[in-house]
RNA sequence: GCGAGGGUAGCCAAGCCAGGAAACGGCGGCGGACUCAAGAUCCGCUCCCGUAGGGGUCCAAGGGUUCAAAUCCCUUCCCUCGCACCA
């Protein structure tokens, strides 16, 4: 049992109120945003893949955006908070196979079910903007955009060696390949292998013709603009920088007599005089050419291509018998084919400098190759040139050149510049980023709008024939599009002859690269989106989603945005997402990632049934800041639930007239100030995405209100304002309970549309609070230390005006005691002033304090708390009223305390 | 190896950017109120010593700057994540 009968009777019943208010929001169109709205706050969660059920990660993600959207809406902002479905993709095909249905029906069922679950969570979306990427109304624009990209020269068809997953029977992008555990291979030393990100099957490599978006054309801007994305987490920016992987260097041609000139790429052209051998990647054309006449080389290449990457030693390689001419020294250096040289890095060929590169050094030692030092530390470097022995270890720092002919003494940096000219090379920038292969040999995706004609080659499907819709799904082992004979055979749009459609579909990351633009005009028929509105509403102000999309999705979306902006489909939108938050993982109660195998998963559905959506939302938001990981905790869920019931009961009792009320007094002032301070604090925390702090402030306020109601005869206006404020501050996170309270208190309309509380802390709030808290602590301290059993009277006396003046002087003066004693007005206090000045002189700092009257007022407002705690009378006195012996102990910020029992 | 982010009381975790109170909050533990009792709720305490608000030692370790350091700087150790035979 989670709720007692009594609680249910007096509290709210989530199974009744949640559907009720969900319907009320729907009826009132609360979350709808008008097309004419000007530059709304765009709050977006990464749309879900249509797996059919929400998991806790989704719930957390969408609770964050929903709470923020509701907060902004209550503050009077226009808010765009849409939802849609990332609904193309392989799993739907698998599910269709398993269940003897088709991907479309399966996906549509999943969407219906997930939409219902989102609604049950109380998430407020503008459902009129709902999109599903698997609908022709959406994916036709993928096709249209593909053609526009092609016009811009951003589409290429290239043969490429691609990652092939034998289990999914599909091509994978590099980003979809992960390092995984090697399966049970007898001789395996546990080395990592490349596996499919979805099914963990080790991947193979195949050479195929593919469609590519040439994202590398934008590499430089994608990289550079990261610096200005201040609203993004550093780690995501860093991951993108790594992925783009810019390297600046130079390329220089080496001659290998009998073969072509070979271009190398290097970032250390300054070390060229130290090049003592030359290395080719096994996949390099010249290596292949040499292999034709050299069995040993052929064998090595064969072996290297078969081997898993990490099986081969760093020093593995084979001497080709050929020599390259070092253009710097004119010497012939041996040419090796070595696996550590990667075909797709740089030019796939390099000159090796064992003296100044760790890998080259290791290789040279293993193959007994000369090591020649050509750089030594500069005079002001940390290292002493005499300590450097490149025979032992490579010296990889920059320095000054030696053994480099006429260039000795040149600094590395200058040498790199000079040598580009001298050796007829060129400056070159290399990127790790590859072009984006979008072809997938699958059914459930966007058909690529191309037709292949034997005479005309590849021809675009004319715009008027778009969309190219998917044919009926057929169960087949290969690609169903290949089997759709009728669909596949068409007339060539150019010559009218027999032709066939492209049977590849697009990577689903194409869908998600612009969906945030479609939300701005989901029914627009002339283009993917309305340029004016999208340009006004973009960029997304708050984008929230998982870290797993740090590179692929976010980089592709940035790429699309830039291309669209350059193509004038957008105006002045260079980046899609201003602020990005990656929500942390939801862990099971055992602190481990929720998983079926561990059996530590918690189903959102069950929590909604048992405790209600508000409880789930509140727990999630209180447990940790959005970007931190969060461990499930049954106790804390329970605690969130009871808290909501308590707040509701507080409101209910008041509304039912069960609370006796009285006129305003000091206590009411105290409570009123706390209400204002809480609103101010909570607002600031909401703005900063620190929802847990905001909610903590609300809990404190509710606790105070309950004491106020319990221990005193409260002022009706103040109590009601307190309850309303607490409920409103809670409403973004627990919206159903918020509405229920709003209604109980007799308000018309919806709290979702009500005004956010005014948020200004009272003047001197922090100082007054500190005074009160310190004083309360001191009283406790005394009672406890002295062991007073039953205090009867607690007398507090604030410091006199003149002591405040002493502090003021002390604050300014270098020499406190003389400064004070020179003050004529203070001289009348004689010894006392001198003593106090001496005390102060020993202190490093003076806290801000209230005036004597301010201190007295603050203590009087808070006296009820002390009375309640100690069950004793509390008397607050000015210095003049107090007994001389007591008053003299008071200091500004620290009243004198006398306790009688 | 390179890069990013961390190491705060029994545990989780704020504070650090903008230096100024043994350091928010939660969990756990202890004591008290309410109750026949339990639960729920509420009020305290929870680094050490202390019979009037005091003293001592503290924020991974060590050093430095400062009147003053969890906060700024340097060094070392450890953790987490990302990238990586990258020429």
PDB file of N, CA and C in Angstrom, chain A residues 443-487:
ATOM      1  N   UNK A 443      14.399  -1.087 -46.594  1.00  0.00           N
ATOM      2  CA  UNK A 443      13.091  -0.681 -47.080  1.00  0.00           C
ATOM      3  C   UNK A 443      12.558   0.557 -46.356  1.00  0.00           C
ATOM      4  N   UNK A 444      12.594   0.528 -45.015  1.00  0.00           N
ATOM      5  CA  UNK A 444      11.842   1.494 -44.221  1.00  0.00           C
ATOM      6  C   UNK A 444      12.626   2.806 -44.051  1.00  0.00           C
ATOM      7  N   UNK A 445      12.634   3.574 -45.141  1.00  0.00           N
ATOM      8  CA  UNK A 445      13.346   4.840 -45.146  1.00  0.00           C
ATOM      9  C   UNK A 445      12.875   5.663 -46.324  1.00  0.00           C
ATOM     10  N   UNK A 446      13.491   6.799 -46.510  1.00  0.00           N
ATOM     11  CA  UNK A 446      13.104   7.678 -47.610  1.00  0.00           C
ATOM     12  C   UNK A 446      13.757   7.206 -48.911  1.00  0.00           C
ATOM     13  N   UNK A 447      12.958   6.848 -49.932  1.00  0.00           N
ATOM     14  CA  UNK A 447      13.576   6.462 -51.199  1.00  0.00           C
ATOM     15  C   UNK A 447      14.393   7.619 -51.772  1.00  0.00           C
ATOM     16  N   UNK A 448      15.568   7.294 -52.235  1.00  0.00           N
ATOM     17  CA  UNK A 448      16.409   8.334 -52.830  1.00  0.00           C
ATOM     18  C   UNK A 448      15.873   8.631 -54.233  1.00  0.00           C
ATOM     19  N   UNK A 449      15.558   9.873 -54.529  1.00  0.00           N
ATOM     20  CA  UNK A 449      14.783  10.212 -55.730  1.00  0.00           C
ATOM     21  C   UNK A 449      15.640  10.240 -57.000  1.00  0.00           C
ATOM     22  N   UNK A 450      16.244   9.092 -57.315  1.00  0.00           N
ATOM     23  CA  UNK A 450      17.076   9.015 -58.508  1.00  0.00           C
ATOM     24  C   UNK A 450      16.644   7.800 -59.331  1.00  0.00           C
ATOM     25  N   UNK A 451      16.883   7.928 -60.619  1.00  0.00           N
ATOM     26  CA  UNK A 451      16.554   6.844 -61.544  1.00  0.00           C
ATOM     27  C   UNK A 451      17.796   6.560 -62.363  1.00  0.00           C
ATOM     28  N   UNK A 452      18.078   5.272 -62.519  1.00  0.00           N
ATOM     29  CA  UNK A 452      19.258   4.948 -63.321  1.00  0.00           C
ATOM     30  C   UNK A 452      18.850   4.423 -64.690  1.00  0.00           C
ATOM     31  N   UNK A 453      19.402   5.125 -65.689  1.00  0.00           N
ATOM     32  CA  UNK A 453      19.098   4.765 -67.068  1.00  0.00           C
ATOM     33  C   UNK A 453      20.409   4.338 -67.721  1.00  0.00           C
ATOM     34  N   UNK A 454      20.387   3.260 -68.454  1.00  0.00           N
ATOM     35  CA  UNK A 454      21.621   2.770 -69.062  1.00  0.00           C
ATOM     36  C   UNK A 454      22.229   3.794 -70.005  1.00  0.00           C
ATOM     37  N   UNK A 455      21.367   4.596 -70.630  1.00  0.00           N
ATOM     38  CA  UNK A 455      21.871   5.579 -71.591  1.00  0.00           C
ATOM     39  C   UNK A 455      22.231   6.904 -70.933  1.00  0.00           C
ATOM     40  N   UNK A 456      21.380   7.352 -69.990  1.00  0.00           N
ATOM     41  CA  UNK A 456      21.582   8.699 -69.448  1.00  0.00           C
ATOM     42  C   UNK A 456      22.312   8.693 -68.105  1.00  0.00           C
ATOM     43  N   UNK A 457      22.548   7.513 -67.560  1.00  0.00           N
ATOM     44  CA  UNK A 457      23.162   7.467 -66.241  1.00  0.00           C
ATOM     45  C   UNK A 457      22.126   7.771 -65.163  1.00  0.00           C
ATOM     46  N   UNK A 458      22.589   8.427 -64.076  1.00  0.00           N
ATOM     47  CA  UNK A 458      21.641   8.764 -63.006  1.00  0.00           C
ATOM     48  C   UNK A 458      20.888  10.038 -63.342  1.00  0.00           C
ATOM     49  N   UNK A 459      19.569   9.940 -63.256  1.00  0.00           N
ATOM     50  CA  UNK A 459      18.698  11.079 -63.573  1.00  0.00           C
ATOM     51  C   UNK A 459      17.802  11.322 -62.367  1.00  0.00           C
ATOM     52  N   UNK A 460      17.599  12.593 -62.021  1.00  0.00           N
ATOM     53  CA  UNK A 460      16.745  12.928 -60.885  1.00  0.00           C
ATOM     54  C   UNK A 460      15.282  12.676 -61.217  1.00  0.00           C
ATOM     55  N   UNK A 461      14.541  12.283 -60.218  1.00  0.00           N
ATOM     56  CA  UNK A 461      13.085  12.245 -60.367  1.00  0.00           C
ATOM     57  C   UNK A 461      12.614  13.696 -60.410  1.00  0.00           C
ATOM     58  N   UNK A 462      11.826  14.069 -61.425  1.00  0.00           N
ATOM     59  CA  UNK A 462      11.383  15.467 -61.513  1.00  0.00           C
ATOM     60  C   UNK A 462      10.547  15.853 -60.299  1.00  0.00           C
ATOM     61  N   UNK A 463      10.615  17.131 -59.908  1.00  0.00           N
ATOM     62  CA  UNK A 463       9.891  17.604 -58.727  1.00  0.00           C
ATOM     63  C   UNK A 463       8.417  17.235 -58.766  1.00  0.00           C
ATOM     64  N   UNK A 464       7.834  17.327 -59.971  1.00  0.00           N
ATOM     65  CA  UNK A 464       6.393  17.067 -60.035  1.00  0.00           C
ATOM     66  C   UNK A 464       6.051  15.599 -59.775  1.00  0.00           C
ATOM     67  N   UNK A 465       7.052  14.729 -59.851  1.00  0.00           N
ATOM     68  CA  UNK A 465       6.795  13.313 -59.567  1.00  0.00           C
ATOM     69  C   UNK A 465       7.077  12.943 -58.106  1.00  0.00           C
ATOM     70  N   UNK A 466       7.461  13.931 -57.315  1.00  0.00           N
ATOM     71  CA  UNK A 466       7.696  13.661 -55.898  1.00  0.00           C
ATOM     72  C   UNK A 466       6.360  13.678 -55.173  1.00  0.00           C
ATOM     73  N   UNK A 467       6.206  12.977 -54.089  1.00  0.00           N
ATOM     74  CA  UNK A 467       7.219  12.085 -53.529  1.00  0.00           C
ATOM     75  C   UNK A 467       7.314  10.754 -54.259  1.00  0.00           C
ATOM     76  N   UNK A 468       8.480  10.179 -54.200  1.00  0.00           N
ATOM     77  CA  UNK A 468       8.613   8.774 -54.575  1.00  0.00           C
ATOM     78  C   UNK A 468       8.187   7.995 -53.341  1.00  0.00           C
ATOM     79  N   UNK A 469       6.990   7.439 -53.408  1.00  0.00           N
ATOM     80  CA  UNK A 469       6.478   6.751 -52.227  1.00  0.00           C
ATOM     81  C   UNK A 469       6.977   5.321 -52.167  1.00  0.00           C
ATOM     82  N   UNK A 470       7.042   4.823 -50.974  1.00  0.00           N
ATOM     83  CA  UNK A 470       7.455   3.442 -50.786  1.00  0.00           C
ATOM     84  C   UNK A 470       6.377   2.507 -51.336  1.00  0.00           C
ATOM     85  N   UNK A 471       6.787   1.441 -52.004  1.00  0.00           N
ATOM     86  CA  UNK A 471       5.808   0.442 -52.439  1.00  0.00           C
ATOM     87  C   UNK A 471       5.373  -0.428 -51.257  1.00  0.00           C
ATOM     88  N   UNK A 472       4.410  -1.274 -51.498  1.00  0.00           N
ATOM     89  CA  UNK A 472       3.996  -2.248 -50.482  1.00  0.00           C
ATOM     90  C   UNK A 472       5.214  -2.995 -49.949  1.00  0.00           C
ATOM     91  N   UNK A 473       5.178  -3.281 -48.679  1.00  0.00           N
ATOM     92  CA  UNK A 473       6.258  -4.055 -48.070  1.00  0.00           C
ATOM     93  C   UNK A 473       6.098  -5.527 -48.421  1.00  0.00           C
ATOM     94  N   UNK A 474       7.199  -6.137 -48.837  1.00  0.00           N
ATOM     95  CA  UNK A 474       7.142  -7.587 -49.032  1.00  0.00           C
ATOM     96  C   UNK A 474       8.217  -8.245 -48.161  1.00  0.00           C
ATOM     97  N   UNK A 475       7.885  -9.378 -47.657  1.00  0.00           N
ATOM     98  CA  UNK A 475       8.858 -10.118 -46.844  1.00  0.00           C
ATOM     99  C   UNK A 475       9.869 -10.769 -47.767  1.00  0.00           C
ATOM    100  N   UNK A 476      11.112 -10.408 -47.619  1.00  0.00           N
ATOM    101  CA  UNK A 476      12.169 -10.954 -48.466  1.00  0.00           C
ATOM    102  C   UNK A 476      13.486 -10.904 -47.706  1.00  0.00           C
ATOM    103  N   UNK A 477      14.434 -11.691 -48.143  1.00  0.00           N
ATOM    104  CA  UNK A 477      15.693 -11.720 -47.404  1.00  0.00           C
ATOM    105  C   UNK A 477      16.532 -10.476 -47.654  1.00  0.00           C
ATOM    106  N   UNK A 478      16.472  -9.942 -48.873  1.00  0.00           N
ATOM    107  CA  UNK A 478      17.284  -8.775 -49.192  1.00  0.00           C
ATOM    108  C   UNK A 478      16.507  -7.484 -48.968  1.00  0.00           C
ATOM    109  N   UNK A 479      16.745  -6.525 -49.830  1.00  0.00           N
ATOM    110  CA  UNK A 479      16.046  -5.253 -49.746  1.00  0.00           C
ATOM    111  C   UNK A 479      14.690  -5.360 -50.459  1.00  0.00           C
ATOM    112  N   UNK A 480      13.598  -5.121 -49.727  1.00  0.00           N
ATOM    113  CA  UNK A 480      12.267  -5.251 -50.341  1.00  0.00           C
ATOM    114  C   UNK A 480      12.092  -4.336 -51.557  1.00  0.00           C
ATOM    115  N   UNK A 481      12.803  -3.237 -51.601  1.00  0.00           N
ATOM    116  CA  UNK A 481      12.669  -2.332 -52.742  1.00  0.00           C
ATOM    117  C   UNK A 481      13.209  -2.972 -54.021  1.00  0.00           C
ATOM    118  N   UNK A 482      14.234  -3.822 -53.831  1.00  0.00           N
ATOM    119  CA  UNK A 482      14.794  -4.530 -54.971  1.00  0.00           C
ATOM    120  C   UNK A 482      13.782  -5.514 -55.540  1.00  0.00           C
ATOM    121  N   UNK A 483      12.953  -6.035 -54.651  1.00  0.00           N
ATOM    122  CA  UNK A 483      11.982  -7.050 -55.050  1.00  0.00           C
ATOM    123  C   UNK A 483      10.698  -6.431 -55.609  1.00  0.00           C
ATOM    124  N   UNK A 484      10.537  -5.129 -55.418  1.00  0.00           N
ATOM    125  CA  UNK A 484       9.311  -4.466 -55.887  1.00  0.00           C
ATOM    126  C   UNK A 484       9.438  -4.136 -57.368  1.00  0.00           C
ATOM    127  N   UNK A 485       9.289  -5.140 -58.183  1.00  0.00           N
ATOM    128  CA  UNK A 485       9.569  -5.018 -59.617  1.00  0.00           C
ATOM    129  C   UNK A 485       8.785  -3.895 -60.277  1.00  0.00           C
ATOM    130  N   UNK A 486       7.501  -3.857 -59.968  1.00  0.00           N
ATOM    131  CA  UNK A 486       6.636  -2.887 -60.630  1.00  0.00           C
ATOM    132  C   UNK A 486       7.041  -1.452 -60.291  1.00  0.00           C
ATOM    133  N   UNK A 487       7.364  -1.282 -59.031  1.00  0.00           N
ATOM    134  CA  UNK A 487       7.758   0.035 -58.531  1.00  0.00           C
ATOM    135  C   UNK A 487       9.103   0.448 -59.127  1.00  0.00           C
TER     136      UNK A 487
END
